[in-house]
XYZ file of C-alpha atoms in Angstrom:
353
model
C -10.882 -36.051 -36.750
C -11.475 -39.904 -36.750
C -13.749 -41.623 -34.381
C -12.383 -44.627 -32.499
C -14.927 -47.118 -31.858
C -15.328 -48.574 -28.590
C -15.508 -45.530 -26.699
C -18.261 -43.122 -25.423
C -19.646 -42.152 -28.377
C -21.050 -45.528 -28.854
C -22.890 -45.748 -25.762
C -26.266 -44.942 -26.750
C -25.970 -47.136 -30.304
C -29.196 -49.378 -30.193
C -31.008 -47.251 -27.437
C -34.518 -46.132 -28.659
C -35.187 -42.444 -28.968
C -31.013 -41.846 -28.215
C -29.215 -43.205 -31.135
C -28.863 -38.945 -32.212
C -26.979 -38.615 -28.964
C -22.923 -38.527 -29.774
C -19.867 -38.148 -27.754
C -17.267 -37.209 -29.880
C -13.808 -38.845 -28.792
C -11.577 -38.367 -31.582
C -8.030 -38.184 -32.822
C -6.697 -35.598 -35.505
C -5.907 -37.133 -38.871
C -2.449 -36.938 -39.152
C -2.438 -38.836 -35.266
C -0.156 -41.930 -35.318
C -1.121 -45.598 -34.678
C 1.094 -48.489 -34.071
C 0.000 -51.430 -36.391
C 1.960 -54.909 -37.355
C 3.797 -53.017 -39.817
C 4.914 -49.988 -37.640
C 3.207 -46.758 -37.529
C 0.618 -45.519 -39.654
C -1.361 -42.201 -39.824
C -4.789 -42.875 -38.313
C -6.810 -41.464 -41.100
C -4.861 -44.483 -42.838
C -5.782 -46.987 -41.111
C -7.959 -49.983 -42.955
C -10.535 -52.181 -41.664
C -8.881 -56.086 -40.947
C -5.168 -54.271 -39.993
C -3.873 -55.374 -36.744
C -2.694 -52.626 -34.354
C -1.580 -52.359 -31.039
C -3.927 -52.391 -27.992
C -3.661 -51.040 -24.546
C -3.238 -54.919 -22.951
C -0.378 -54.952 -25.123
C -2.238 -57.337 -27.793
C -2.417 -57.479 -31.500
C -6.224 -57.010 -32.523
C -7.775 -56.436 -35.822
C -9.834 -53.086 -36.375
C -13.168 -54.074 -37.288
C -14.748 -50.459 -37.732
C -13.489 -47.484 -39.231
C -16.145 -43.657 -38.596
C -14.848 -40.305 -39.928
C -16.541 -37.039 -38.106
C -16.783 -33.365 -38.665
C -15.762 -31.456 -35.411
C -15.693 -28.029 -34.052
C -15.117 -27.702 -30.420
C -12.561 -27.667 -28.303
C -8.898 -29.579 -28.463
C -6.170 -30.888 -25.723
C -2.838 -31.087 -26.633
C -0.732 -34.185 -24.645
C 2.583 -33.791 -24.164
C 4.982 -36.263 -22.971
C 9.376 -36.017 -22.913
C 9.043 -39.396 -24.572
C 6.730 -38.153 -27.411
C 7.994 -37.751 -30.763
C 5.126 -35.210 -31.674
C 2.379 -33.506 -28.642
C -0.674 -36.314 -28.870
C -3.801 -34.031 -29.995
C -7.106 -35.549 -28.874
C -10.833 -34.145 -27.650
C -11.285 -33.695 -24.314
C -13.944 -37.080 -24.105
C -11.467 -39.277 -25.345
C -10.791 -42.168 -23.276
C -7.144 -42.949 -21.642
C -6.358 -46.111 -20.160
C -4.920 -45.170 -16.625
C -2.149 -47.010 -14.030
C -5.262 -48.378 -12.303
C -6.609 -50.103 -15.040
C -9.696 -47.590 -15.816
C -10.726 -45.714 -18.530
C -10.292 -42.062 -17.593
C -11.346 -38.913 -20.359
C -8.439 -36.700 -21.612
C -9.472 -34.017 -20.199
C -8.772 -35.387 -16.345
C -5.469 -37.593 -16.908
C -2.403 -36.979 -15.292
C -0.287 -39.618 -16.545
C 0.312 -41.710 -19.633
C 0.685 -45.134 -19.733
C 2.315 -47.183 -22.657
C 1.621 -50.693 -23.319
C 3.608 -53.871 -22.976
C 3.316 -56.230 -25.341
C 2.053 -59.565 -24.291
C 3.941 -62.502 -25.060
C 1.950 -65.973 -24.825
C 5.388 -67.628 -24.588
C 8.686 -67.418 -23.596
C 10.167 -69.898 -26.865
C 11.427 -68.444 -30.093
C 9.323 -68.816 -32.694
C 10.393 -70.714 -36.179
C 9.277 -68.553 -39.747
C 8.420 -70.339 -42.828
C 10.719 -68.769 -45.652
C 8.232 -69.220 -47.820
C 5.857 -66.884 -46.647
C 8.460 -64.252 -47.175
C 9.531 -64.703 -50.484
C 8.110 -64.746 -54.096
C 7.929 -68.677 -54.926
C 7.635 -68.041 -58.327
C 10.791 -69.625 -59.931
C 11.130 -71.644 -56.248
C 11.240 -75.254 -55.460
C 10.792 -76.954 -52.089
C 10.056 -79.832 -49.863
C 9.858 -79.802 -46.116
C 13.265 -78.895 -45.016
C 14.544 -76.491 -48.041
C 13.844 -73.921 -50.781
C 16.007 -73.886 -54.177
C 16.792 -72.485 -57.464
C 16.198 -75.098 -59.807
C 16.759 -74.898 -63.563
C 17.248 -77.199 -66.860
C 19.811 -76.874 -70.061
C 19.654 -78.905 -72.935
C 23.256 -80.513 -73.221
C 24.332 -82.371 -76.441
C 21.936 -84.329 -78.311
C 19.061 -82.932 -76.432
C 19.856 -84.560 -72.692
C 18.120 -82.581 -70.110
C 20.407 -81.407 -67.460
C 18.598 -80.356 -63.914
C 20.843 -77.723 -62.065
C 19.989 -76.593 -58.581
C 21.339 -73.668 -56.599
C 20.728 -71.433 -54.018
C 19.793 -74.094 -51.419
C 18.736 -72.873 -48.074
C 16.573 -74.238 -44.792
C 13.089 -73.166 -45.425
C 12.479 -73.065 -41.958
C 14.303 -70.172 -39.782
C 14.606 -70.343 -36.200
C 14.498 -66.513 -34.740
C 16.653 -67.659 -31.455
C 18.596 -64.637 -29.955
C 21.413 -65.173 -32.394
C 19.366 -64.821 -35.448
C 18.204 -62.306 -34.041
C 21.212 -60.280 -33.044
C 22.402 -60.749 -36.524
C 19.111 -58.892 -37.760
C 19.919 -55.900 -36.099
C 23.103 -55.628 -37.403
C 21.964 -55.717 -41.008
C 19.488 -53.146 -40.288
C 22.116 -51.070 -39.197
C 25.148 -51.978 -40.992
C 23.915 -54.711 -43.809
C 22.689 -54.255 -47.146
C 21.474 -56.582 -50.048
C 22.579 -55.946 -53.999
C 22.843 -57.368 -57.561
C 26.105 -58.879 -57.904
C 25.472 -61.077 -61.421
C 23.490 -60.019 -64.119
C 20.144 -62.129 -64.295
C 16.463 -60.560 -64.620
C 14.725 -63.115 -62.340
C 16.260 -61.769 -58.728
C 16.252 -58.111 -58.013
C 18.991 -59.015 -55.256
C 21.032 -62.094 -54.752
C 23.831 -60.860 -52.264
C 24.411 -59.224 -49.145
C 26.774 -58.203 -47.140
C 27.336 -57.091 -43.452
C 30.175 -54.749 -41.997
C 32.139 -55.239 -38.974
C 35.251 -53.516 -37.353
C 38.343 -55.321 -36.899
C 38.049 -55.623 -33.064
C 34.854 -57.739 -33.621
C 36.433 -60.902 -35.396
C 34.607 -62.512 -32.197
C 31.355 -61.603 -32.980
C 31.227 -61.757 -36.776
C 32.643 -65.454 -36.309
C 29.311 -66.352 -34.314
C 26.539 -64.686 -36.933
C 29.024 -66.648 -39.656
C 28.159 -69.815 -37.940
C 24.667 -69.083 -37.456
C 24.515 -68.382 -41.038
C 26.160 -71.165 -42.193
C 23.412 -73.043 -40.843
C 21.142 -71.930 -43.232
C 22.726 -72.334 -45.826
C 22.696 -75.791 -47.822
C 26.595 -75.056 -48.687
C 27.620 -73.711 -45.580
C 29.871 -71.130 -47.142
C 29.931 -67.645 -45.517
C 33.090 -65.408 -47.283
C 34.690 -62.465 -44.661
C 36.836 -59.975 -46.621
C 38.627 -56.823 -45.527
C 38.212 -53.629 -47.200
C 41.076 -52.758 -49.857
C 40.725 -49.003 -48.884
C 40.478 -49.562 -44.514
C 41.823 -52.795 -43.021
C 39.774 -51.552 -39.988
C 36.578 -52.981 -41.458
C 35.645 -56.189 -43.219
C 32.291 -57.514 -43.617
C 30.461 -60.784 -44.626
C 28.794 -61.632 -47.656
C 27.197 -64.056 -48.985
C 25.392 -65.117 -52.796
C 22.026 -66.429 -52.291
C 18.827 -64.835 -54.115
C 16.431 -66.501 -51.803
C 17.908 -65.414 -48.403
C 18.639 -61.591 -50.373
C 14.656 -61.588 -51.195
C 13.779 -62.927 -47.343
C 15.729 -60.300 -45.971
C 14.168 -57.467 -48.422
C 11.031 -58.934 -47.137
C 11.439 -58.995 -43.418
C 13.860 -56.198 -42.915
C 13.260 -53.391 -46.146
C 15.636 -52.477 -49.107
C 17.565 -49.048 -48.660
C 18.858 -47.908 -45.076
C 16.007 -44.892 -45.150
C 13.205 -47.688 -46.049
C 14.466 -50.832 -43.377
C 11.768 -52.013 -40.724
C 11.464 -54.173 -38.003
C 10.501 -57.766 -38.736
C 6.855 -58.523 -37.815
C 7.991 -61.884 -35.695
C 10.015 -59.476 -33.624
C 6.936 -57.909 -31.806
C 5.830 -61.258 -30.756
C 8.900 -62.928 -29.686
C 9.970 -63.177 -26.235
C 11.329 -60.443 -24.253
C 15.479 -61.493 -24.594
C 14.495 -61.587 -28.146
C 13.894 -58.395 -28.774
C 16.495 -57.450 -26.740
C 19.310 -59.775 -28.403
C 17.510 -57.314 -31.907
C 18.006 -54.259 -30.136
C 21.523 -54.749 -29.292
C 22.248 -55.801 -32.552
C 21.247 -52.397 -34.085
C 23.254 -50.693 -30.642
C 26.382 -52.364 -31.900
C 25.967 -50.721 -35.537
C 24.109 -47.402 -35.030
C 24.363 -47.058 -30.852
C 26.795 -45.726 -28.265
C 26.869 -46.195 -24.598
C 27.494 -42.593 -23.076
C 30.257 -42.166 -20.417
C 27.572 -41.567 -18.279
C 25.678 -45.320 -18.633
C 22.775 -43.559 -21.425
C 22.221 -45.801 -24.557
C 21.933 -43.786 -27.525
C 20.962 -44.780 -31.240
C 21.241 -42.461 -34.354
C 19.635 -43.310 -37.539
C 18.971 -41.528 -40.713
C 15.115 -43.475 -40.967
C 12.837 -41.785 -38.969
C 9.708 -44.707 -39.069
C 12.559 -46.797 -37.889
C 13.389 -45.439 -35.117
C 10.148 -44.478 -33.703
C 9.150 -48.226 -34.181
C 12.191 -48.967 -33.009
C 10.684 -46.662 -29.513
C 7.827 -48.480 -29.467
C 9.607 -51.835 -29.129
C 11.635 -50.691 -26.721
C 8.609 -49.423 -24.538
C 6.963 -52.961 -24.891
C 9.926 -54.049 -22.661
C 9.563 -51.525 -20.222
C 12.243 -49.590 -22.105
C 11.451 -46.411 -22.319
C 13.325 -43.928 -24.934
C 13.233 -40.324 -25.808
C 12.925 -39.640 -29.124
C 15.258 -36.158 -30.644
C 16.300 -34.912 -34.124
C 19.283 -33.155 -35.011
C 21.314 -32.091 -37.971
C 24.747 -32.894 -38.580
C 28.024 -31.403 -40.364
C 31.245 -32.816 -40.735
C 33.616 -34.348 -43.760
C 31.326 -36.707 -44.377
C 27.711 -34.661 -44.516
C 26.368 -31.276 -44.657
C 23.521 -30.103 -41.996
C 21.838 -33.513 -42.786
C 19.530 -34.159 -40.352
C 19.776 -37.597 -38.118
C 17.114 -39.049 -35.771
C 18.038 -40.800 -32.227
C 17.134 -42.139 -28.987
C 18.048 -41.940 -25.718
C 17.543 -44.503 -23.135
C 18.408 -43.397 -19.727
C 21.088 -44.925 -17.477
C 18.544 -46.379 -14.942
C 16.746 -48.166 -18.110
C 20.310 -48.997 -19.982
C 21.840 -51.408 -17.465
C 18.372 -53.215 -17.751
C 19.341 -54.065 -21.797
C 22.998 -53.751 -21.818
């Protein structure tokens, strides 16, 4: 078990003749806890990590206690639970009235909402993203930036790769980040050993010329050249996709948004950006890896199971809730491979869609 600090076990810390006394209100190891970089076991959590608190806030943990225990155990369950929440029966729940109630004698769970401090998308700085190492920059744009010697010694200066350095995560931007979690990727397309990736692409079906068209103008935005290429497939003229050369954008998004399609996360900014935000990111990833049911349900399958259980946590901190299921699938494509989803409801659908 590890002790949470802050609840009753701490109340007789500093009392003379009573600091002996203990409370034990603990959570099993292997017990999950959302932090700023999605969920984490609890017996890995670190002093100075931010996680997320029951007024829907980002705090830091500032004190980590491991305990011995032998005594008795509840098990939580919940439809929207991934895995039954196994606590000690003194361990404090927040309730709907805004008390602290013991596990013990709840009869109800309550999830948090995250609380925004503004309605305004936020701006990132691409250089906290990326490795600067072979980087230059001023105070609108980051570049590639490299010298040949020419004929009789002249110095040539090339630059390349020029992008904004500052990023604007409006609802477009946004949008176009859940559809490269769900249908993007980033690769090596020229040989070089200084960039690990310096393209990416993103796939669309024919019947959404409309919609590519917009993230291609949001793109081309960023970038200093404005060039954004749209191919079709040679193989299915059903599907083209977008793609684009630029090693500093490639290493941004391998930042921000993971590698491989079983290793992509959630962007950090997207917790704390405003409510039609997140949503504008949710339906991105709906349009790639989603369905709407024929009865109204939302429901999004993914291969990445941290994904998609952050991806239920985000959803909750907008009043979303989402019932997390696994299942294993067969067909031409795959053999009993086993897929992860969520379901939002009908009555909770109409509310994103």
């Amino acid at each position: 078990f590890k002790f949470i600090p802050g609840g009753r076990i701490m109340a007789n810390l500093g009392i003379k003749d009573r600091e002996a006394t203990t409370l034990f209100n603990c959570f099993l190891p292997e017990s999950l806890v959302f932090t700023e970089n999605g969920y984490k076991k609890i017996c890995d959590i670190n002093v100075g990590e931010k996680v997320l608190t029951h007024a829907g806030m980002w705090k830091k943990v500032i004190n980590i206690l491991n305990r011995s225990y032998n005594g008795k155990i509840l098990k939580i369950s919940n439809p929207s639970f991934y895995d039954d929440l196994i606590t000690t029966p003194d361990h404090p729940f927040y309730t709907k009235d805004g008390n602290w109630e013991c596990a013990e004698k709840i009869n109800h769970i309550v999830f948090p909402k995250i609380n925004l401090q503004s309605n305004s998308s936020i701006t990132v700085d691409i250089l906290n993203y990326v490795d600067t190492a072979r980087l230059t920059w001023n105070d609108t744009h980051v570049w590639i930036e490299s010298t040949a010697i020419g004929g009789q010694g002249a110095k040539m200066n090339f630059i390349a790769g020029k992008i904004k350095r500052f990023i604007k995560i409006d609802d477009d931007f946004s949008y176009f980040l859940g559809r490269f979690i769900g249908d993007g990727c980033i690769f090596k397309n020229i040989n070089g050993k200084y960039f690990k990736y310096d393209s990416f692409n993103i796939v669309f079906a024919k019947k959404e010329r409309d919609i590519s068209e917009k993230i291609k103008k949001t793109l081309q935005d960023i970038f200093y050249d404005g060039a954004v290429s749209d191919n079709y497939y040679t193989t299915n003229k059903n599907f083209f996709y977008l793609s684009k050369y630029s090693p500093i954008f490639c290493d941004f998004l391998r930042s921000v948004a993971g590698e491989k399609s079983n290793t992509k996360t959630i962007p950090k900014f997207i917790y704390t950006s405003p409510e039609y935000i997140i949503k504008k990111f949710v339906l991105g990833i709906i349009d790639s890896d989603g369905m709407v049911t024929t009865k109204g349900s939302i429901r999004i399958v993914l291969n990445n199971k941290k994904l998609l259980m952050d991806l239920s946590v985000l959803l909750f901190s907008i009043s979303l809730p989402a019932k997390l299921h696994f299942e294993y699938v067969t067909n031409e494509y795959v053999d009993n491979k086993q897929y992860y989803n969520i379901i939002i409801s009908p009555y909770f659908a109409k509310n994103l869609l």
